[in-house]
Each structure stands twice: as C-alpha cells, then as structure tokens.
XYZ file of N, CA and C in Angstrom:
780
model
N 322.002 7.047 149.924
C 322.287 7.905 148.761
C 322.115 9.363 149.186
N 323.076 10.178 148.798
C 322.983 11.602 149.100
C 323.468 12.375 147.893
N 323.442 13.683 148.021
C 323.951 14.569 146.960
C 323.174 14.465 145.653
N 321.870 14.194 145.728
C 321.037 14.238 144.531
C 320.559 15.670 144.343
N 320.921 16.269 143.243
C 320.580 17.659 143.005
C 319.198 17.770 142.382
N 318.255 18.277 143.150
C 316.898 18.443 142.650
C 316.613 19.886 142.281
N 317.609 20.740 142.364
C 317.424 22.150 142.058
C 317.939 22.445 140.652
N 317.033 22.707 139.748
C 317.417 23.021 138.376
C 316.671 24.260 137.931
N 317.107 24.811 136.802
C 316.397 25.949 136.230
C 315.007 25.504 135.807
N 314.117 26.442 135.600
C 312.733 26.105 135.235
C 312.642 25.747 133.757
N 313.276 24.638 133.413
C 313.344 24.246 132.001
C 312.019 23.736 131.454
N 311.055 23.459 132.329
C 309.740 23.000 131.878
C 308.652 24.038 132.169
N 309.070 25.272 132.384
C 308.118 26.327 132.724
C 307.014 26.443 131.679
N 305.776 26.451 132.165
C 304.633 26.598 131.279
C 304.104 25.305 130.706
N 304.859 24.210 130.838
C 304.402 22.924 130.316
C 303.358 22.318 131.250
N 302.417 21.598 130.656
C 301.383 20.912 131.439
C 301.603 19.406 131.290
N 301.748 18.755 132.434
C 302.102 17.336 132.453
C 301.036 16.532 133.186
N 300.626 15.434 132.579
C 299.712 14.488 133.221
C 300.508 13.234 133.560
N 300.452 12.816 134.827
C 301.191 11.632 135.267
C 300.218 10.652 135.906
N 300.170 9.432 135.381
C 299.277 8.432 135.977
C 299.980 7.726 137.134
N 299.176 7.205 138.052
C 299.695 6.502 139.232
C 300.818 7.298 139.878
N 300.482 8.507 140.304
C 301.529 9.462 140.685
C 301.367 10.045 142.083
N 300.807 9.275 142.995
C 300.666 9.786 144.359
C 301.674 9.179 145.328
N 302.476 8.228 144.849
C 303.599 7.728 145.643
C 304.617 7.094 144.700
N 305.716 6.629 145.277
C 306.709 5.914 144.500
C 307.290 6.686 143.334
N 307.561 5.970 142.254
C 308.181 6.557 141.076
C 307.300 7.646 140.472
N 305.997 7.398 140.382
C 305.087 8.374 139.779
C 305.088 9.698 140.511
N 305.052 9.646 141.840
C 305.072 10.886 142.624
C 306.407 11.592 142.467
N 307.495 10.832 142.478
C 308.819 11.438 142.332
C 308.956 12.146 140.988
N 308.416 11.543 139.942
C 308.456 12.177 138.626
C 307.623 13.450 138.625
N 306.401 13.367 139.161
C 305.530 14.550 139.200
C 306.195 15.680 139.974
N 306.792 15.353 141.101
C 307.431 16.377 141.928
C 308.604 17.016 141.196
N 309.419 16.202 140.534
C 310.575 16.749 139.829
C 310.147 17.655 138.675
N 309.143 17.232 137.913
C 308.703 18.048 136.788
C 308.105 19.363 137.277
N 307.377 19.300 138.391
C 306.828 20.531 138.965
C 307.953 21.431 139.481
N 308.971 20.823 140.084
C 310.127 21.575 140.557
C 310.824 22.280 139.393
N 310.797 21.648 138.236
C 311.414 22.218 137.045
C 310.480 23.149 136.282
N 309.365 23.519 136.909
C 308.519 24.565 136.354
C 307.215 24.141 135.729
N 306.966 22.840 135.619
C 305.738 22.375 134.962
C 304.531 22.476 135.889
N 303.363 22.522 135.264
C 302.102 22.364 135.974
C 301.743 20.886 135.862
N 301.585 20.205 136.980
C 301.381 18.764 136.929
C 299.984 18.372 137.412
N 299.454 17.328 136.781
C 298.192 16.726 137.219
C 298.515 15.316 137.683
N 298.331 15.071 138.980
C 298.597 13.757 139.539
C 297.300 12.965 139.634
N 297.446 11.648 139.751
C 296.242 10.813 139.794
C 296.510 9.508 140.521
N 295.429 8.935 141.006
C 295.467 7.656 141.708
C 294.063 7.086 141.706
N 293.954 5.810 141.967
C 292.621 5.209 142.063
C 291.900 5.627 143.346
N 292.661 6.128 144.341
C 292.070 6.467 145.633
C 292.144 7.970 145.888
N 290.993 8.548 146.231
C 290.913 9.990 146.437
C 291.803 10.458 147.585
N 291.902 9.667 148.651
C 292.715 10.087 149.793
C 294.189 10.202 149.394
N 294.619 9.343 148.483
C 296.004 9.415 148.023
C 296.247 10.664 147.177
N 295.257 11.019 146.368
C 295.356 12.234 145.553
C 295.464 13.457 146.459
N 294.616 13.516 147.460
C 294.615 14.658 148.370
C 295.939 14.783 149.116
N 296.500 13.649 149.538
C 297.758 13.683 150.275
C 298.913 14.111 149.370
N 298.916 13.633 148.138
C 299.967 14.034 147.192
C 299.890 15.532 146.909
N 298.675 16.044 146.724
C 298.510 17.474 146.467
C 298.935 18.303 147.672
N 298.645 17.801 148.860
C 299.065 18.517 150.072
C 300.585 18.670 150.095
N 301.287 17.607 149.756
C 302.753 17.641 149.754
C 303.288 18.577 148.671
N 302.754 18.461 147.478
C 303.254 19.266 146.360
C 302.966 20.751 146.564
N 301.729 21.056 146.905
C 301.368 22.458 147.095
C 302.045 23.044 148.325
N 302.321 22.176 149.299
C 303.035 22.621 150.490
C 304.443 23.101 150.188
N 304.978 22.670 149.059
C 306.302 23.118 148.626
C 306.208 24.222 147.567
N 304.988 24.740 147.394
C 304.804 25.834 146.457
C 304.786 25.412 145.005
N 304.530 24.137 144.733
C 304.536 23.627 143.369
C 303.139 23.696 142.754
N 303.084 23.803 141.433
C 301.815 23.929 140.716
C 301.270 22.549 140.396
N 300.196 22.155 141.069
C 299.668 20.805 140.892
C 298.162 20.770 141.107
N 297.521 19.894 140.376
C 296.126 19.535 140.588
C 296.071 18.014 140.587
N 294.928 17.456 141.011
C 294.839 16.008 141.070
C 293.439 15.505 140.815
N 293.346 14.254 140.409
C 292.054 13.659 140.094
C 292.139 12.151 140.302
N 291.024 11.561 140.684
C 290.943 10.104 140.789
C 290.904 9.517 139.383
N 291.753 8.533 139.127
C 291.781 7.921 137.798
C 292.203 6.466 137.878
N 291.315 5.590 137.473
C 291.644 4.181 137.223
C 291.884 4.097 135.722
N 293.118 3.832 135.324
C 293.472 3.966 133.907
C 292.737 2.999 132.989
N 292.127 1.960 133.549
C 291.378 1.017 132.718
C 289.958 1.513 132.422
N 289.558 2.621 133.059
C 288.195 3.147 132.873
C 288.220 4.359 131.939
N 287.491 4.249 130.841
C 287.483 5.313 129.833
C 287.027 6.643 130.413
N 286.013 6.606 131.271
C 285.492 7.858 131.830
C 286.518 8.521 132.749
N 287.312 7.715 133.454
C 288.350 8.275 134.319
C 289.471 8.899 133.500
N 289.838 8.248 132.411
C 290.882 8.823 131.546
C 290.416 10.146 130.946
N 289.147 10.199 130.552
C 288.598 11.434 129.987
C 288.612 12.555 131.020
N 288.257 12.229 132.262
C 288.265 13.223 133.336
C 289.682 13.695 133.639
N 290.630 12.777 133.581
C 292.031 13.129 133.816
C 292.484 14.209 132.838
N 292.185 14.015 131.570
C 292.623 14.977 130.555
C 291.813 16.275 130.614
N 290.523 16.152 130.839
C 289.700 17.362 130.891
C 290.077 18.231 132.093
N 290.486 17.597 133.176
C 290.945 18.349 134.355
C 292.197 19.150 134.028
N 293.127 18.538 133.313
C 294.356 19.241 132.929
C 294.047 20.453 132.056
N 293.127 20.272 131.118
C 292.765 21.370 130.222
C 292.038 22.472 130.986
N 291.121 22.071 131.857
C 290.338 23.042 132.626
C 291.217 23.850 133.577
N 292.149 23.168 134.244
C 292.971 23.841 135.258
C 294.162 24.591 134.665
N 294.738 24.042 133.589
C 295.994 24.598 133.093
C 295.980 24.982 131.618
N 294.871 24.745 130.914
C 294.747 25.238 129.549
C 295.168 24.319 128.430
N 295.676 23.133 128.753
C 296.087 22.207 127.703
C 296.950 21.102 128.256
N 297.533 20.296 127.374
C 298.421 19.208 127.792
C 299.610 19.162 126.836
N 300.813 19.119 127.406
C 302.041 19.005 126.620
C 302.706 17.647 126.752
N 302.551 17.031 127.910
C 303.326 15.826 128.221
C 302.451 14.806 128.949
N 302.568 13.549 128.543
C 301.929 12.438 129.242
C 303.011 11.508 129.767
N 302.936 11.192 131.058
C 303.801 10.170 131.649
C 302.898 9.008 132.044
N 303.027 7.886 131.347
C 302.208 6.708 131.634
C 302.975 5.793 132.575
N 302.586 5.797 133.838
C 303.326 5.091 134.877
C 302.530 3.965 135.533
N 301.216 3.961 135.369
C 300.387 2.978 136.074
C 300.751 1.549 135.675
N 300.808 0.677 136.681
C 301.129 -0.723 136.429
C 300.519 -1.589 137.526
N 300.282 -2.846 137.171
C 299.731 -3.803 138.134
C 300.489 -5.116 138.029
N 300.611 -5.791 139.160
C 301.201 -7.127 139.174
C 300.550 -7.930 140.285
N 299.357 -8.475 140.023
C 298.601 -9.155 141.073
C 299.052 -10.576 141.377
N 300.118 -11.030 140.727
C 300.558 -12.406 140.953
C 302.073 -12.476 140.941
N 302.591 -13.616 141.363
C 304.029 -13.863 141.298
C 304.243 -15.272 140.782
N 305.255 -15.435 139.925
C 305.554 -16.759 139.419
C 305.943 -16.745 137.958
N 306.363 -17.895 137.442
C 306.777 -18.010 136.042
C 305.663 -17.632 135.079
N 306.043 -17.165 133.893
C 305.078 -16.631 132.937
C 304.012 -17.654 132.532
N 304.402 -18.891 132.331
C 303.438 -19.874 131.845
C 302.604 -20.502 132.952
N 302.806 -20.037 134.176
C 301.952 -20.448 135.291
C 300.917 -19.374 135.633
N 300.922 -18.298 134.866
C 299.986 -17.199 135.109
C 298.587 -17.576 134.644
N 297.596 -17.335 135.487
C 296.207 -17.589 135.107
C 295.777 -16.618 134.011
N 294.905 -17.077 133.138
C 294.478 -16.236 132.017
C 293.854 -14.934 132.493
N 293.032 -14.991 133.531
C 292.367 -13.781 134.025
C 293.378 -12.777 134.579
N 294.433 -13.288 135.213
C 295.472 -12.425 135.753
C 296.300 -11.833 134.617
N 296.614 -12.667 133.618
C 297.315 -12.186 132.420
C 296.552 -11.025 131.792
N 295.239 -11.183 131.657
C 294.407 -10.139 131.049
C 294.456 -8.852 131.856
N 294.419 -8.980 133.177
C 294.451 -7.786 134.034
C 295.784 -7.063 133.902
N 296.881 -7.818 133.916
C 298.212 -7.219 133.799
C 298.342 -6.458 132.491
N 297.894 -7.078 131.403
C 298.048 -6.420 130.105
C 297.039 -5.288 129.912
N 295.892 -5.379 130.578
C 294.922 -4.288 130.496
C 295.483 -3.016 131.115
N 296.144 -3.146 132.262
C 296.680 -1.981 132.965
C 298.033 -1.555 132.403
N 298.930 -2.510 132.227
C 300.316 -2.183 131.902
C 300.531 -1.806 130.448
N 299.730 -2.352 129.544
C 299.942 -2.101 128.126
C 298.745 -1.427 127.450
N 297.566 -2.043 127.561
C 296.400 -1.497 126.868
C 296.075 -0.084 127.351
N 296.140 0.150 128.658
C 295.830 1.482 129.188
C 296.852 2.501 128.708
N 298.130 2.096 128.619
C 299.159 3.004 128.108
C 298.860 3.382 126.663
N 298.453 2.403 125.876
C 298.073 2.644 124.481
C 296.868 3.572 124.396
N 295.837 3.315 125.194
C 294.621 4.129 125.140
C 294.883 5.557 125.636
N 295.662 5.692 126.694
C 296.007 7.023 127.183
C 296.719 7.828 126.096
N 297.639 7.177 125.405
C 298.384 7.845 124.338
C 297.454 8.265 123.208
N 296.590 7.364 122.810
C 295.642 7.627 121.731
C 294.723 8.799 122.092
N 294.258 8.815 123.335
C 293.281 9.814 123.752
C 293.888 11.177 124.074
N 295.181 11.191 124.408
C 295.824 12.476 124.715
C 296.311 13.180 123.450
N 296.421 12.453 122.345
C 296.993 13.022 121.122
C 296.359 14.336 120.670
N 295.027 14.441 120.617
C 294.448 15.713 120.158
C 294.898 16.910 120.990
N 295.075 16.694 122.298
C 295.481 17.789 123.184
C 296.940 18.187 122.926
N 297.818 17.192 122.783
C 299.227 17.501 122.546
C 299.415 18.120 121.160
N 298.694 17.615 120.183
C 298.792 18.179 118.827
C 298.345 19.637 118.811
N 297.336 19.937 119.615
C 296.838 21.315 119.681
C 297.902 22.260 120.215
N 298.834 21.755 120.990
C 299.917 22.576 121.550
C 301.122 22.644 120.603
N 301.004 21.967 119.462
C 302.107 22.001 118.497
C 303.177 20.959 118.721
N 302.901 20.008 119.603
C 303.865 18.948 119.885
C 304.104 18.779 121.369
N 304.879 17.768 121.718
C 305.151 17.494 123.124
C 305.815 16.147 123.283
N 305.565 15.515 124.421
C 306.235 14.245 124.722
C 305.293 13.252 125.386
N 305.555 11.986 125.118
C 304.922 10.880 125.831
C 306.050 10.016 126.374
N 305.943 9.658 127.639
C 306.942 8.789 128.262
C 306.237 7.617 128.930
N 306.701 6.405 128.624
C 306.209 5.205 129.285
C 307.230 4.770 130.332
N 306.725 4.258 131.435
C 307.611 3.701 132.454
C 307.561 2.179 132.334
N 308.642 1.610 131.852
C 308.766 0.167 131.709
C 309.524 -0.373 132.924
N 310.480 -1.260 132.721
C 311.222 -1.859 133.830
C 312.428 -2.606 133.282
N 313.430 -2.795 134.120
C 314.581 -3.617 133.756
C 314.134 -5.022 133.366
N 313.028 -5.503 133.956
C 312.569 -6.864 133.636
C 311.961 -6.940 132.240
N 311.757 -5.792 131.606
C 311.352 -5.801 130.207
C 312.487 -6.272 129.303
N 313.730 -6.149 129.792
C 314.907 -6.622 129.064
C 315.370 -7.992 129.562
N 315.349 -8.152 130.882
C 315.789 -9.401 131.505
C 314.682 -9.897 132.433
N 313.798 -10.777 131.930
C 312.643 -11.211 132.732
C 313.043 -11.836 134.055
N 312.226 -11.567 135.054
C 312.400 -12.158 136.375
C 311.372 -13.274 136.510
N 311.813 -14.468 136.931
C 310.878 -15.600 136.949
C 309.781 -15.457 138.002
N 309.940 -14.516 138.925
C 308.870 -14.237 139.887
C 307.886 -13.198 139.335
N 308.280 -12.553 138.248
C 307.455 -11.503 137.642
C 307.241 -11.829 136.162
N 306.837 -13.059 135.894
C 306.778 -13.549 134.527
C 305.909 -12.742 133.581
N 304.615 -12.688 133.849
C 303.693 -11.969 132.970
C 303.957 -10.464 133.005
N 304.260 -9.953 134.171
C 304.603 -8.532 134.320
C 305.799 -8.192 133.436
N 306.813 -9.059 133.436
C 307.998 -8.823 132.613
C 307.636 -8.710 131.138
N 306.778 -9.609 130.670
C 306.389 -9.588 129.260
C 305.615 -8.314 128.929
N 304.761 -7.864 129.841
C 304.006 -6.623 129.600
C 304.942 -5.426 129.497
N 306.020 -5.453 130.284
C 306.980 -4.353 130.246
C 307.838 -4.410 128.983
N 308.093 -5.615 128.467
C 308.771 -5.739 127.174
C 307.904 -5.145 126.069
N 306.607 -5.391 126.153
C 305.689 -4.869 125.134
C 305.705 -3.343 125.090
N 305.930 -2.695 126.226
C 306.009 -1.232 126.247
C 307.201 -0.716 125.438
N 308.262 -1.498 125.395
C 309.419 -1.101 124.594
C 309.036 -1.053 123.115
N 308.219 -2.020 122.688
C 307.746 -2.030 121.310
C 306.776 -0.907 121.024
N 305.887 -0.615 121.972
C 304.946 0.487 121.807
C 305.701 1.809 121.664
N 306.766 1.960 122.435
C 307.593 3.166 122.343
C 308.138 3.343 120.925
N 308.714 2.277 120.377
C 309.298 2.347 119.039
C 308.232 2.674 117.984
N 307.116 1.957 118.037
C 306.076 2.126 117.018
C 305.431 3.502 117.083
N 305.087 3.945 118.293
C 304.431 5.248 118.445
C 305.384 6.382 118.067
N 306.661 6.235 118.389
C 307.640 7.280 118.057
C 307.721 7.488 116.555
N 307.691 6.406 115.797
C 307.732 6.526 114.341
C 306.476 7.217 113.817
N 305.333 6.857 114.365
C 304.066 7.420 113.895
C 303.934 8.907 114.206
N 304.487 9.335 115.340
C 304.210 10.689 115.833
C 305.331 11.695 115.578
N 306.433 11.240 115.026
C 307.561 12.149 114.813
C 307.188 13.342 113.943
N 306.357 13.113 112.940
C 305.980 14.213 112.044
C 305.055 15.225 112.723
N 304.487 14.845 113.860
C 303.636 15.759 114.628
C 304.415 16.471 115.730
N 305.746 16.333 115.709
C 306.598 16.952 116.720
C 306.288 16.419 118.121
N 305.928 15.131 118.180
C 305.670 14.467 119.459
C 306.718 13.371 119.635
N 307.511 13.523 120.674
C 308.543 12.526 120.959
C 308.009 11.482 121.933
N 308.346 10.222 121.689
C 307.883 9.124 122.538
C 309.100 8.346 123.030
N 309.283 8.322 124.332
C 310.421 7.614 124.922
C 309.981 6.797 126.130
N 310.923 6.067 126.687
C 310.604 5.116 127.748
C 311.714 5.128 128.792
N 311.341 4.892 130.033
C 312.293 4.734 131.131
C 312.157 3.313 131.665
N 313.282 2.629 131.828
C 313.263 1.273 132.387
C 314.034 1.269 133.704
N 313.337 1.481 134.810
C 314.015 1.492 136.109
C 314.493 0.094 136.495
N 315.565 0.079 137.293
C 315.981 -1.157 137.940
C 315.157 -1.333 139.203
N 315.786 -1.796 140.267
C 315.066 -1.972 141.537
C 315.078 -0.642 142.287
N 313.902 -0.064 142.425
C 313.744 1.228 143.077
C 313.079 1.008 144.433
N 313.566 1.673 145.462
C 313.003 1.479 146.803
C 311.626 2.121 146.908
N 310.605 1.323 146.605
C 309.215 1.751 146.707
C 308.428 0.620 147.366
N 307.177 0.914 147.665
C 306.302 -0.118 148.228
C 306.163 -1.301 147.273
N 306.119 -1.009 145.978
C 305.947 -2.042 144.956
C 307.083 -3.060 144.967
N 308.297 -2.577 145.223
C 309.467 -3.462 145.157
C 309.901 -3.987 146.522
N 309.076 -3.804 147.540
C 309.472 -4.184 148.897
C 309.892 -5.648 149.058
N 309.346 -6.602 148.263
C 309.820 -7.980 148.412
C 311.319 -8.143 148.167
N 311.927 -7.195 147.436
C 313.351 -7.291 147.136
C 314.234 -6.763 148.266
N 313.632 -6.095 149.254
C 314.467 -5.571 150.338
C 313.804 -5.672 151.712
N 312.678 -6.378 151.810
C 311.957 -6.410 153.084
C 312.703 -7.216 154.162
N 313.640 -8.050 153.733
C 314.503 -8.698 154.714
C 315.931 -8.732 154.164
N 316.894 -8.938 155.062
C 318.311 -8.836 154.707
C 318.710 -9.833 153.622
N 318.226 -11.048 153.703
C 318.630 -12.055 152.723
C 318.119 -11.712 151.327
N 316.873 -11.227 151.247
C 316.318 -10.828 149.956
C 317.097 -9.658 149.372
N 317.453 -8.717 150.224
C 318.206 -7.555 149.770
C 319.596 -7.955 149.289
N 320.247 -8.857 150.014
C 321.582 -9.305 149.626
C 321.560 -9.966 148.250
N 320.539 -10.776 147.992
C 320.416 -11.448 146.698
C 320.211 -10.421 145.584
N 319.348 -9.436 145.851
C 319.079 -8.408 144.851
C 320.326 -7.582 144.559
N 321.059 -7.215 145.594
C 322.231 -6.356 145.424
C 323.347 -7.043 144.635
N 323.363 -8.367 144.646
C 324.376 -9.098 143.883
C 324.254 -8.829 142.384
N 323.066 -8.409 141.939
C 322.829 -8.154 140.518
C 323.014 -6.686 140.137
N 323.355 -5.858 141.137
C 323.470 -4.415 140.892
C 324.917 -3.985 141.100
N 325.653 -3.687 140.031
C 327.052 -3.286 140.175
C 327.266 -2.095 141.106
N 326.318 -1.169 141.141
C 326.475 -0.017 142.033
C 326.190 -0.364 143.491
N 325.731 -1.592 143.722
C 325.546 -2.141 145.071
C 324.570 -1.359 145.939
N 323.582 -0.777 145.316
C 322.492 -0.145 146.049
C 321.268 -0.083 145.153
N 320.115 0.044 145.766
C 318.882 0.216 145.018
C 318.653 1.701 144.750
N 317.889 1.990 143.726
C 317.638 3.380 143.362
C 316.643 4.030 144.310
N 316.686 5.340 144.369
C 315.662 6.114 145.047
C 314.683 6.627 143.991
N 313.408 6.774 144.327
C 312.421 7.211 143.336
C 312.810 8.491 142.612
N 313.406 9.449 143.340
C 313.727 10.735 142.711
C 314.774 10.607 141.613
N 315.509 9.507 141.595
C 316.486 9.311 140.522
C 315.801 9.001 139.192
N 314.563 8.576 139.237
C 313.780 8.401 138.014
C 313.231 9.751 137.550
N 312.974 10.635 138.512
C 312.441 11.961 138.187
C 313.379 12.772 137.330
N 314.671 12.693 137.614
C 315.641 13.440 136.832
C 315.687 12.997 135.381
N 315.582 11.684 135.167
C 315.594 11.151 133.797
C 314.335 11.585 133.056
N 313.200 11.533 133.728
C 311.947 11.958 133.098
C 312.005 13.431 132.721
N 312.548 14.255 133.604
C 312.653 15.685 133.328
C 313.522 15.934 132.099
N 314.628 15.209 132.019
C 315.508 15.336 130.856
C 314.758 14.980 129.569
N 314.052 13.853 129.572
C 313.358 13.402 128.360
C 312.238 14.354 127.944
N 311.643 15.049 128.910
C 310.565 16.005 128.608
C 311.103 17.325 128.080
N 312.365 17.599 128.342
C 312.906 18.934 128.099
C 313.513 19.067 126.709
N 313.865 20.302 126.374
C 314.528 20.574 125.103
C 315.926 19.963 125.039
N 316.470 19.586 126.193
C 317.766 18.909 126.193
C 317.698 17.581 125.432
N 316.496 17.016 125.337
C 316.295 15.741 124.646
C 315.517 15.936 123.340
N 315.655 17.114 122.740
C 314.829 17.477 121.581
C 315.019 16.585 120.356
N 316.128 15.835 120.308
C 316.368 14.970 119.145
C 316.362 13.490 119.553
N 315.729 13.204 120.680
C 315.636 11.826 121.162
C 314.187 11.366 121.101
N 313.931 10.314 120.344
C 312.599 9.710 120.307
C 312.741 8.235 119.965
N 311.819 7.433 120.483
C 311.839 5.997 120.239
C 312.848 5.242 121.084
N 313.378 5.892 122.116
C 314.434 5.286 122.910
C 313.961 4.909 124.316
N 314.670 3.932 124.890
C 314.447 3.545 126.279
C 315.727 3.785 127.056
N 315.628 4.563 128.117
C 316.777 4.796 128.994
C 316.675 3.843 130.182
N 317.682 2.999 130.321
C 317.740 2.058 131.437
C 318.390 2.761 132.619
N 317.707 2.743 133.758
C 318.209 3.408 134.968
C 318.283 2.342 136.070
N 319.345 1.555 136.036
C 319.361 0.330 136.832
C 320.596 0.143 137.700
N 321.477 1.139 137.766
C 322.687 0.962 138.563
C 323.647 -0.043 137.960
N 323.455 -0.329 136.667
C 324.368 -1.247 135.980
C 323.847 -2.658 135.830
N 322.605 -2.926 136.233
C 322.043 -4.270 136.070
C 322.033 -4.654 134.591
N 322.144 -5.921 134.313
C 322.184 -6.413 132.943
C 320.915 -6.035 132.202
N 321.090 -5.470 131.000
C 319.920 -5.125 130.201
C 320.123 -5.524 128.748
N 321.110 -4.929 128.075
C 321.295 -5.150 126.652
C 322.688 -4.703 126.255
N 323.095 -5.067 125.035
C 324.369 -4.586 124.517
C 324.242 -3.137 124.114
C-alpha cells in the first residue's frame, strides 16, 4: 500500500486526546495521526518500556505527546491516565478506547468462564469504566468525543475468535446507548470496526502464505489494512468534519462482509 496521505491541516489543534493501548499497532497509529493533526496525545501501555519507546518515536517527529503506564482493568491506573492528561495538557477532549484482549482461540461456547470474564473485563467493562470516568473532564471542556475500537468480527463472528467477537459486538451497543445519553452534553460517541489490519495481534492471519491466502479471499480489496488507515478514520470522527455524527460505527474492512 502506498500513497496514504498523512499530511493534513491542524484540524485538531489544541485538543487533548487520551488513547489506551497505544504504543503499537492500531492504537499507536491513531495516536500518531491525531498528534500529526495538531492534538496533544497521551499514550499508554501496560509496560513502561513500550510507553518510553512510543514517546521516543512521537517526540522524535516533533509531535506533542506524553505517556503513562495503564492497565485499563485497574482503577488506579485509569485515574493516573486521566490525571496525567490534565496535568500535562490542561484537560481532556477526546477518549479513544482501544485496549483489547484475546487470550484464547476457539468457538464461543468452548470458552472457559475465567477467560470469558477476562475478555469482557478488558474489551467491554474497561471501555465502559473509562467512558464513565472521563466524562467530568470532557464536560468541563464543553464537549468532545469518545471513540471505541471494535472489529469486523463484531458484525460477522469468527469461529476462532468466538468470545472476542461477542465482546466486540457489545461495543456496538455501548456506542449506541452512550451516544443517546451524552448527545445533550455535546459529547459524540462513535466506533471504528477495523477489518484485518497488519499488526502483531492479527499475525495468525498472515504469518504464513496459506493463512494469508484464506484471509484475502474474504477481502474484496485483496489486501490487509495498514494501521495508519485506522488513524485517518479516527481523526475524521474526532474533528468538526464529523460534528453531526454520533452513535455510528464506521467499518474499515476493505469490503469484508459486515451489514446491509
């Protein structure tokens, strides 16, 4: 893939964005794009070395970024994430909830209860708690945006990602419900559902030629996405260009089957 235009006007200038699980893959690409578009970004990861490396890359390009260790299932880490944004940049305008876990593979009804609980704790409950806890900060700024990162499997479950698929479907419902509740506060809530993106997380789909060939058969554009292609969609949803869009999920899948 070439000719991806990452140079845009500073349409997010002055905005403060918190992005979870944002030191590599889709999360890092989103953080980088929003910073490129003028935002001050706070990146996070469960590992300090990953935070430091992400900040080195972002600041090395002259972008405005800070970082903090955050396990989204830990209340104290979520509190530190938000307090860091306020301390470093003066407030919070946008939350991108990207953290996700998938510790197992297999059909949904073969998932162990403990694994099911872990998947939903990270993929859904943490997204809900992050949204709930960031609200006072966004309201103080007079409004803003919340974006959840779901997945194409939230629309079309994959039998190897059974429980994960269901957790991603639940995010679509959270998007709809939260958008209705927060519209009067000038807070827009939207969702991105990526297809197969070339990241470490999705490596089983392309780690060998046969796996890649099978995956590509389901993608009309006949290629997997690059992480930065999710960044452009996130930037659009955060910006005034999307000022009348809330409660929606944008599927970014290269044409993979999703919905009518």
